[in-house]
Amino acid sequence: MDEIAAALGDGARWRIVELLAERPRSVGELAESTGLRQPQTTKHLQTLARAGLVTMAPLGQRRVYALEAGPLAAFEARLRELVGAIEAHTGTRDVLTRYQAAIEAETAAADRRRWADGRTFSFDRVLPVPPDVAWRHWVDPDLLASWWAPPSLTITECVLEPEPGGRVVLDYRDAEGHYRSEGRVHAADGPGHLAFELSVLDAAGKVSFTGHYDLTLTAAPGGTRLRLGLRITETTVEAAAFVAGIETGWGQVLDHLTATLTREEGPRS
């Protein structure tokens, strides 16, 4: 596929392929039709031949080239697979589009320090496990690290100590950089209630904004109803992109938690 894509990626070779799709042609005829010199035409044909796209038949002193349909059909099938993959993940592309729009809107609104203080968010999920299992996935470091970031990110430190004054740390990275948040637990009444704050830090270790979280886990038909409230304070102008991503980011994270618990519950069931 790489050789075919590289061979077809040149404008002159693409024109040669178009001409050969009509019928076999000699080197001289192809040179005349494309406006290339014969040595250039021969080099392009050699590249196409190495990719399996053309074959040559010597007819006396003439070298006649024909286009092979098989490699093109295989390439077409691969392109169809890629199109299918794109169509199957349109939701991910939609998320990106909404996030870009949110960043533009929040950047325009971020005209002063504390510009978004007091803004609130709420999230609601039904988890397919009992409250004590859901609770452990919030307070056990290994279980917490299994879901508390979108799958594209790698968690390097993850702590939520379930006691007043306990540490809260979320440290993760991706190919673009390293991100860290730190905070404290205010209340912990397992397996039903957690209240904590978490400050997102910038590259210099200064607070970009602080999130105040209130989590409740209650028994419900089918498992546990999770309700998460979030209020933000200490917002800086530079936090616009972070604030823009709260709704989408926490939605993805809680979807990840739900999927993780569903996978774990299946084998036990």
Short mmCIF file of C-alpha atoms in Angstrom, two decimals:
data_model
loop_
_atom_site.label_atom_id
_atom_site.label_comp_id
_atom_site.label_asym_id
_atom_site.label_seq_id
_atom_site.Cartn_x
_atom_site.Cartn_y
_atom_site.Cartn_z
CA MET A 1 0.00 0.00 0.00
CA ASP A 2 2.86 2.40 0.81
CA GLU A 3 4.49 1.84 -2.59
CA ILE A 4 1.20 2.24 -4.42
CA ALA A 5 0.35 5.43 -2.54
CA ALA A 6 3.82 6.86 -3.19
CA ALA A 7 3.67 5.94 -6.88
CA LEU A 8 0.26 7.52 -7.35
CA GLY A 9 1.20 10.61 -5.37
CA ASP A 10 3.04 12.23 -8.27
CA GLY A 11 1.02 14.26 -10.76
CA ALA A 12 2.89 13.03 -13.81
CA ARG A 13 2.57 9.38 -12.79
CA TRP A 14 -1.13 9.87 -12.08
CA ARG A 15 -1.59 11.21 -15.62
CA ILE A 16 0.26 8.17 -17.01
CA VAL A 17 -2.07 5.89 -15.02
CA GLU A 18 -5.09 7.72 -16.42
CA LEU A 19 -3.81 7.24 -19.96
CA LEU A 20 -3.02 3.56 -19.41
CA ALA A 21 -6.48 2.99 -17.93
CA GLU A 22 -7.86 3.66 -21.42
CA ARG A 23 -5.54 1.20 -23.19
CA PRO A 24 -1.92 -0.02 -23.27
CA ARG A 25 0.51 2.55 -24.70
CA SER A 26 4.16 2.73 -25.70
CA VAL A 27 6.74 4.86 -23.91
CA GLY A 28 6.90 7.24 -26.88
CA GLU A 29 3.13 7.65 -26.97
CA LEU A 30 3.00 8.33 -23.23
CA ALA A 31 5.80 10.88 -23.50
CA GLU A 32 4.01 12.67 -26.32
CA SER A 33 0.66 12.69 -24.46
CA THR A 34 2.12 13.93 -21.17
CA GLY A 35 4.64 16.39 -22.57
CA LEU A 36 7.50 14.64 -20.76
CA ARG A 37 10.81 13.58 -22.23
CA GLN A 38 11.14 9.85 -22.89
CA PRO A 39 13.80 9.31 -20.15
CA GLN A 40 11.48 10.98 -17.61
CA THR A 41 8.56 8.90 -18.81
CA THR A 42 10.62 5.72 -18.51
CA LYS A 43 11.61 6.56 -14.92
CA HIS A 44 7.98 7.17 -13.95
CA LEU A 45 6.96 3.88 -15.55
CA GLN A 46 9.71 2.06 -13.64
CA THR A 47 8.36 3.49 -10.39
CA LEU A 48 4.85 2.36 -11.30
CA ALA A 49 6.19 -1.08 -12.23
CA ARG A 50 7.97 -1.48 -8.86
CA ALA A 51 4.63 -0.83 -7.17
CA GLY A 52 3.04 -3.51 -9.35
CA LEU A 53 0.79 -1.03 -11.11
CA VAL A 54 2.05 -1.55 -14.67
CA THR A 55 3.63 -4.31 -16.73
CA MET A 56 5.76 -3.94 -19.84
CA ALA A 57 5.60 -6.03 -23.02
CA PRO A 58 8.46 -5.61 -25.56
CA LEU A 59 6.98 -5.56 -29.05
CA GLY A 60 9.94 -5.43 -31.42
CA GLN A 61 11.67 -2.13 -30.70
CA ARG A 62 8.64 -0.75 -28.88
CA ARG A 63 8.02 -1.09 -25.17
CA VAL A 64 4.30 -1.16 -24.47
CA TYR A 65 2.95 -0.68 -20.95
CA ALA A 66 -0.37 -1.89 -19.57
CA LEU A 67 -2.08 -0.97 -16.31
CA GLU A 68 -2.78 -3.73 -13.78
CA ALA A 69 -6.24 -3.59 -12.18
CA GLY A 70 -5.42 -5.84 -9.19
CA PRO A 71 -3.20 -3.46 -7.20
CA LEU A 72 -5.61 -0.59 -7.84
CA ALA A 73 -8.53 -2.71 -6.64
CA ALA A 74 -6.60 -3.57 -3.46
CA PHE A 75 -5.82 0.11 -2.96
CA GLU A 76 -9.47 0.99 -3.51
CA ALA A 77 -10.48 -1.60 -0.89
CA ARG A 78 -8.05 -0.09 1.62
CA LEU A 79 -9.40 3.39 0.95
CA ARG A 80 -12.94 2.09 1.50
CA GLU A 81 -11.81 0.64 4.84
CA LEU A 82 -10.44 4.03 5.85
CA VAL A 83 -13.66 5.77 4.82
CA GLY A 84 -15.61 3.19 6.82
CA ALA A 85 -13.44 3.83 9.87
CA ILE A 86 -14.02 7.57 9.56
CA GLU A 87 -17.76 7.10 9.25
CA ALA A 88 -17.81 4.71 12.22
CA HIS A 89 -16.13 7.32 14.42
CA THR A 90 -17.96 10.45 13.34
CA GLY A 91 -18.88 11.02 16.99
CA THR A 92 -15.22 11.55 17.85
CA ARG A 93 -14.89 14.11 15.05
CA ASP A 94 -18.05 15.83 16.27
CA VAL A 95 -16.54 16.07 19.76
CA LEU A 96 -13.45 17.75 18.31
CA THR A 97 -15.57 20.22 16.35
CA ARG A 98 -17.59 21.13 19.45
CA TYR A 99 -14.42 21.48 21.52
CA GLN A 100 -12.87 23.83 18.95
CA ALA A 101 -16.02 25.97 18.99
CA ALA A 102 -16.03 26.00 22.80
CA ILE A 103 -12.39 27.12 22.94
CA GLU A 104 -13.14 30.02 20.60
CA ALA A 105 -16.12 31.08 22.71
CA GLU A 106 -14.31 30.78 26.05
CA THR A 107 -11.20 32.56 24.75
CA ALA A 108 -13.39 35.48 23.69
CA ALA A 109 -15.02 35.55 27.15
CA ALA A 110 -11.75 35.26 29.13
CA ASP A 111 -11.08 38.99 29.40
CA ARG A 112 -10.06 39.17 33.07
CA ARG A 113 -8.92 37.08 36.01
CA ARG A 114 -11.70 35.04 37.68
CA TRP A 115 -13.82 35.48 34.56
CA ALA A 116 -15.51 32.07 34.98
CA ASP A 117 -15.61 31.84 38.78
CA GLY A 118 -18.81 30.28 40.08
CA ARG A 119 -19.66 28.42 36.87
CA THR A 120 -21.18 25.03 37.62
CA PHE A 121 -21.42 21.70 35.83
CA SER A 122 -23.30 18.52 36.66
CA PHE A 123 -22.94 14.94 35.45
CA ASP A 124 -25.17 11.92 35.94
CA ARG A 125 -24.51 8.26 35.17
CA VAL A 126 -25.89 4.85 36.13
CA LEU A 127 -23.00 2.47 36.82
CA PRO A 128 -23.57 -1.29 36.45
CA VAL A 129 -22.11 -2.16 39.87
CA PRO A 130 -23.09 -1.77 43.56
CA PRO A 131 -22.12 1.47 45.34
CA ASP A 132 -19.22 -0.14 47.23
CA VAL A 133 -17.62 -1.26 43.96
CA ALA A 134 -18.11 2.17 42.39
CA TRP A 135 -16.64 3.75 45.54
CA ARG A 136 -13.49 1.62 45.30
CA HIS A 137 -12.97 2.85 41.74
CA TRP A 138 -12.74 6.38 43.13
CA VAL A 139 -10.50 5.77 46.14
CA ASP A 140 -8.22 2.85 45.17
CA PRO A 141 -5.24 4.38 43.26
CA ASP A 142 -4.91 1.51 40.79
CA LEU A 143 -8.63 1.38 40.04
CA LEU A 144 -8.83 5.17 39.83
CA ALA A 145 -5.97 5.21 37.33
CA SER A 146 -7.84 2.68 35.16
CA TRP A 147 -10.42 5.27 34.14
CA TRP A 148 -9.67 8.81 35.36
CA ALA A 149 -8.46 10.13 32.01
CA PRO A 150 -9.53 9.66 28.40
CA PRO A 151 -7.94 6.53 26.86
CA SER A 152 -5.57 8.65 24.74
CA LEU A 153 -3.76 9.89 27.88
CA THR A 154 -1.28 8.07 30.11
CA ILE A 155 -1.68 8.54 33.87
CA THR A 156 1.62 8.79 35.76
CA GLU A 157 0.23 9.51 39.25
CA CYS A 158 -3.30 9.22 40.53
CA VAL A 159 -4.33 9.59 44.19
CA LEU A 160 -7.58 10.36 46.01
CA GLU A 161 -7.23 9.70 49.74
CA PRO A 162 -10.76 9.19 51.20
CA GLU A 163 -10.40 11.23 54.40
CA PRO A 164 -10.71 14.93 55.26
CA GLY A 165 -7.44 16.59 54.32
CA GLY A 166 -6.43 13.66 52.09
CA ARG A 167 -4.40 14.35 48.97
CA VAL A 168 -5.89 14.43 45.49
CA VAL A 169 -3.41 14.19 42.61
CA LEU A 170 -3.96 13.62 38.91
CA ASP A 171 -0.79 13.62 36.83
CA TYR A 172 -0.85 12.53 33.21
CA ARG A 173 0.84 13.02 29.86
CA ASP A 174 0.34 12.61 26.15
CA ALA A 175 2.52 13.11 23.09
CA GLU A 176 2.11 16.88 23.40
CA GLY A 177 3.03 17.43 27.04
CA HIS A 178 2.61 16.82 30.76
CA TYR A 179 -0.33 17.92 32.92
CA ARG A 180 -0.81 17.98 36.69
CA SER A 181 -3.62 18.76 39.11
CA GLU A 182 -3.43 18.81 42.91
CA GLY A 183 -5.95 19.29 45.71
CA ARG A 184 -7.47 18.10 48.99
CA VAL A 185 -10.43 16.06 50.17
CA HIS A 186 -12.98 17.99 52.26
CA ALA A 187 -15.40 15.18 53.11
CA ALA A 188 -15.45 11.42 52.67
CA ASP A 189 -18.35 9.23 53.73
CA GLY A 190 -17.90 5.96 51.89
CA PRO A 191 -19.41 4.44 49.97
CA GLY A 192 -21.76 7.33 49.31
CA HIS A 193 -20.20 10.79 49.33
CA LEU A 194 -16.95 12.55 48.44
CA ALA A 195 -16.23 16.27 48.39
CA PHE A 196 -12.86 17.49 47.18
CA GLU A 197 -11.13 20.27 45.33
CA LEU A 198 -8.60 19.92 42.55
CA SER A 199 -6.51 22.70 41.02
CA VAL A 200 -5.26 22.42 37.45
CA LEU A 201 -1.66 23.66 37.34
CA ASP A 202 0.11 25.34 34.45
CA ALA A 203 3.63 24.50 33.25
CA ALA A 204 5.12 26.73 35.96
CA GLY A 205 3.10 25.04 38.71
CA LYS A 206 0.67 27.94 39.18
CA VAL A 207 -3.08 27.44 39.49
CA SER A 208 -5.00 27.82 36.22
CA PHE A 209 -8.33 27.18 37.93
CA THR A 210 -9.72 25.15 40.82
CA GLY A 211 -12.58 22.70 40.62
CA HIS A 212 -14.76 21.97 43.66
CA TYR A 213 -16.32 18.52 43.30
CA ASP A 214 -19.25 16.93 45.08
CA LEU A 215 -19.77 13.24 44.34
CA THR A 216 -22.69 11.10 45.49
CA LEU A 217 -23.18 7.38 44.87
CA THR A 218 -26.59 5.90 45.63
CA ALA A 219 -28.09 2.48 44.99
CA ALA A 220 -30.36 2.44 41.94
CA PRO A 221 -32.04 -0.14 39.70
CA GLY A 222 -29.25 -1.65 37.63
CA GLY A 223 -26.45 -0.60 39.95
CA THR A 224 -25.41 2.82 41.24
CA ARG A 225 -26.50 6.31 40.31
CA LEU A 226 -23.52 8.63 40.15
CA ARG A 227 -24.06 12.35 40.47
CA LEU A 228 -21.10 14.68 40.18
CA GLY A 229 -21.34 18.41 40.74
CA LEU A 230 -18.51 20.77 39.84
CA ARG A 231 -18.02 24.45 40.59
CA ILE A 232 -14.93 26.32 39.36
CA THR A 233 -13.03 29.19 40.98
CA GLU A 234 -9.67 30.95 40.63
CA THR A 235 -9.99 30.95 36.86
CA THR A 236 -7.18 32.66 34.98
CA VAL A 237 -7.34 34.06 31.46
CA GLU A 238 -4.98 31.28 30.36
CA ALA A 239 -7.48 28.65 31.57
CA ALA A 240 -9.90 29.27 28.68
CA ALA A 241 -9.00 26.04 26.84
CA PHE A 242 -9.27 24.00 30.05
CA VAL A 243 -12.67 25.48 30.90
CA ALA A 244 -13.86 24.86 27.34
CA GLY A 245 -13.01 21.18 27.75
CA ILE A 246 -14.69 20.53 31.12
CA GLU A 247 -18.05 19.40 29.75
CA THR A 248 -16.55 17.20 27.04
CA GLY A 249 -13.64 15.97 29.15
CA TRP A 250 -15.66 14.86 32.16
CA GLY A 251 -18.24 13.33 29.86
CA GLN A 252 -15.53 11.21 28.25
CA VAL A 253 -13.99 10.31 31.61
CA LEU A 254 -17.30 9.14 33.10
CA ASP A 255 -18.09 7.22 29.92
CA HIS A 256 -14.69 5.58 30.37
CA LEU A 257 -15.58 4.70 33.99
CA THR A 258 -18.91 3.21 32.89
CA ALA A 259 -17.22 1.16 30.16
CA THR A 260 -14.51 -0.02 32.56
CA LEU A 261 -17.05 -1.17 35.14
CA THR A 262 -19.15 -2.87 32.45
CA ARG A 263 -16.13 -4.86 31.27
CA GLU A 264 -15.17 -5.81 34.82
CA GLU A 265 -18.70 -6.74 35.84
CA GLY A 266 -19.24 -9.00 32.82
CA PRO A 267 -16.77 -11.75 33.80
CA ARG A 268 -17.94 -11.66 37.45
CA SER A 269 -21.56 -12.00 36.39
#
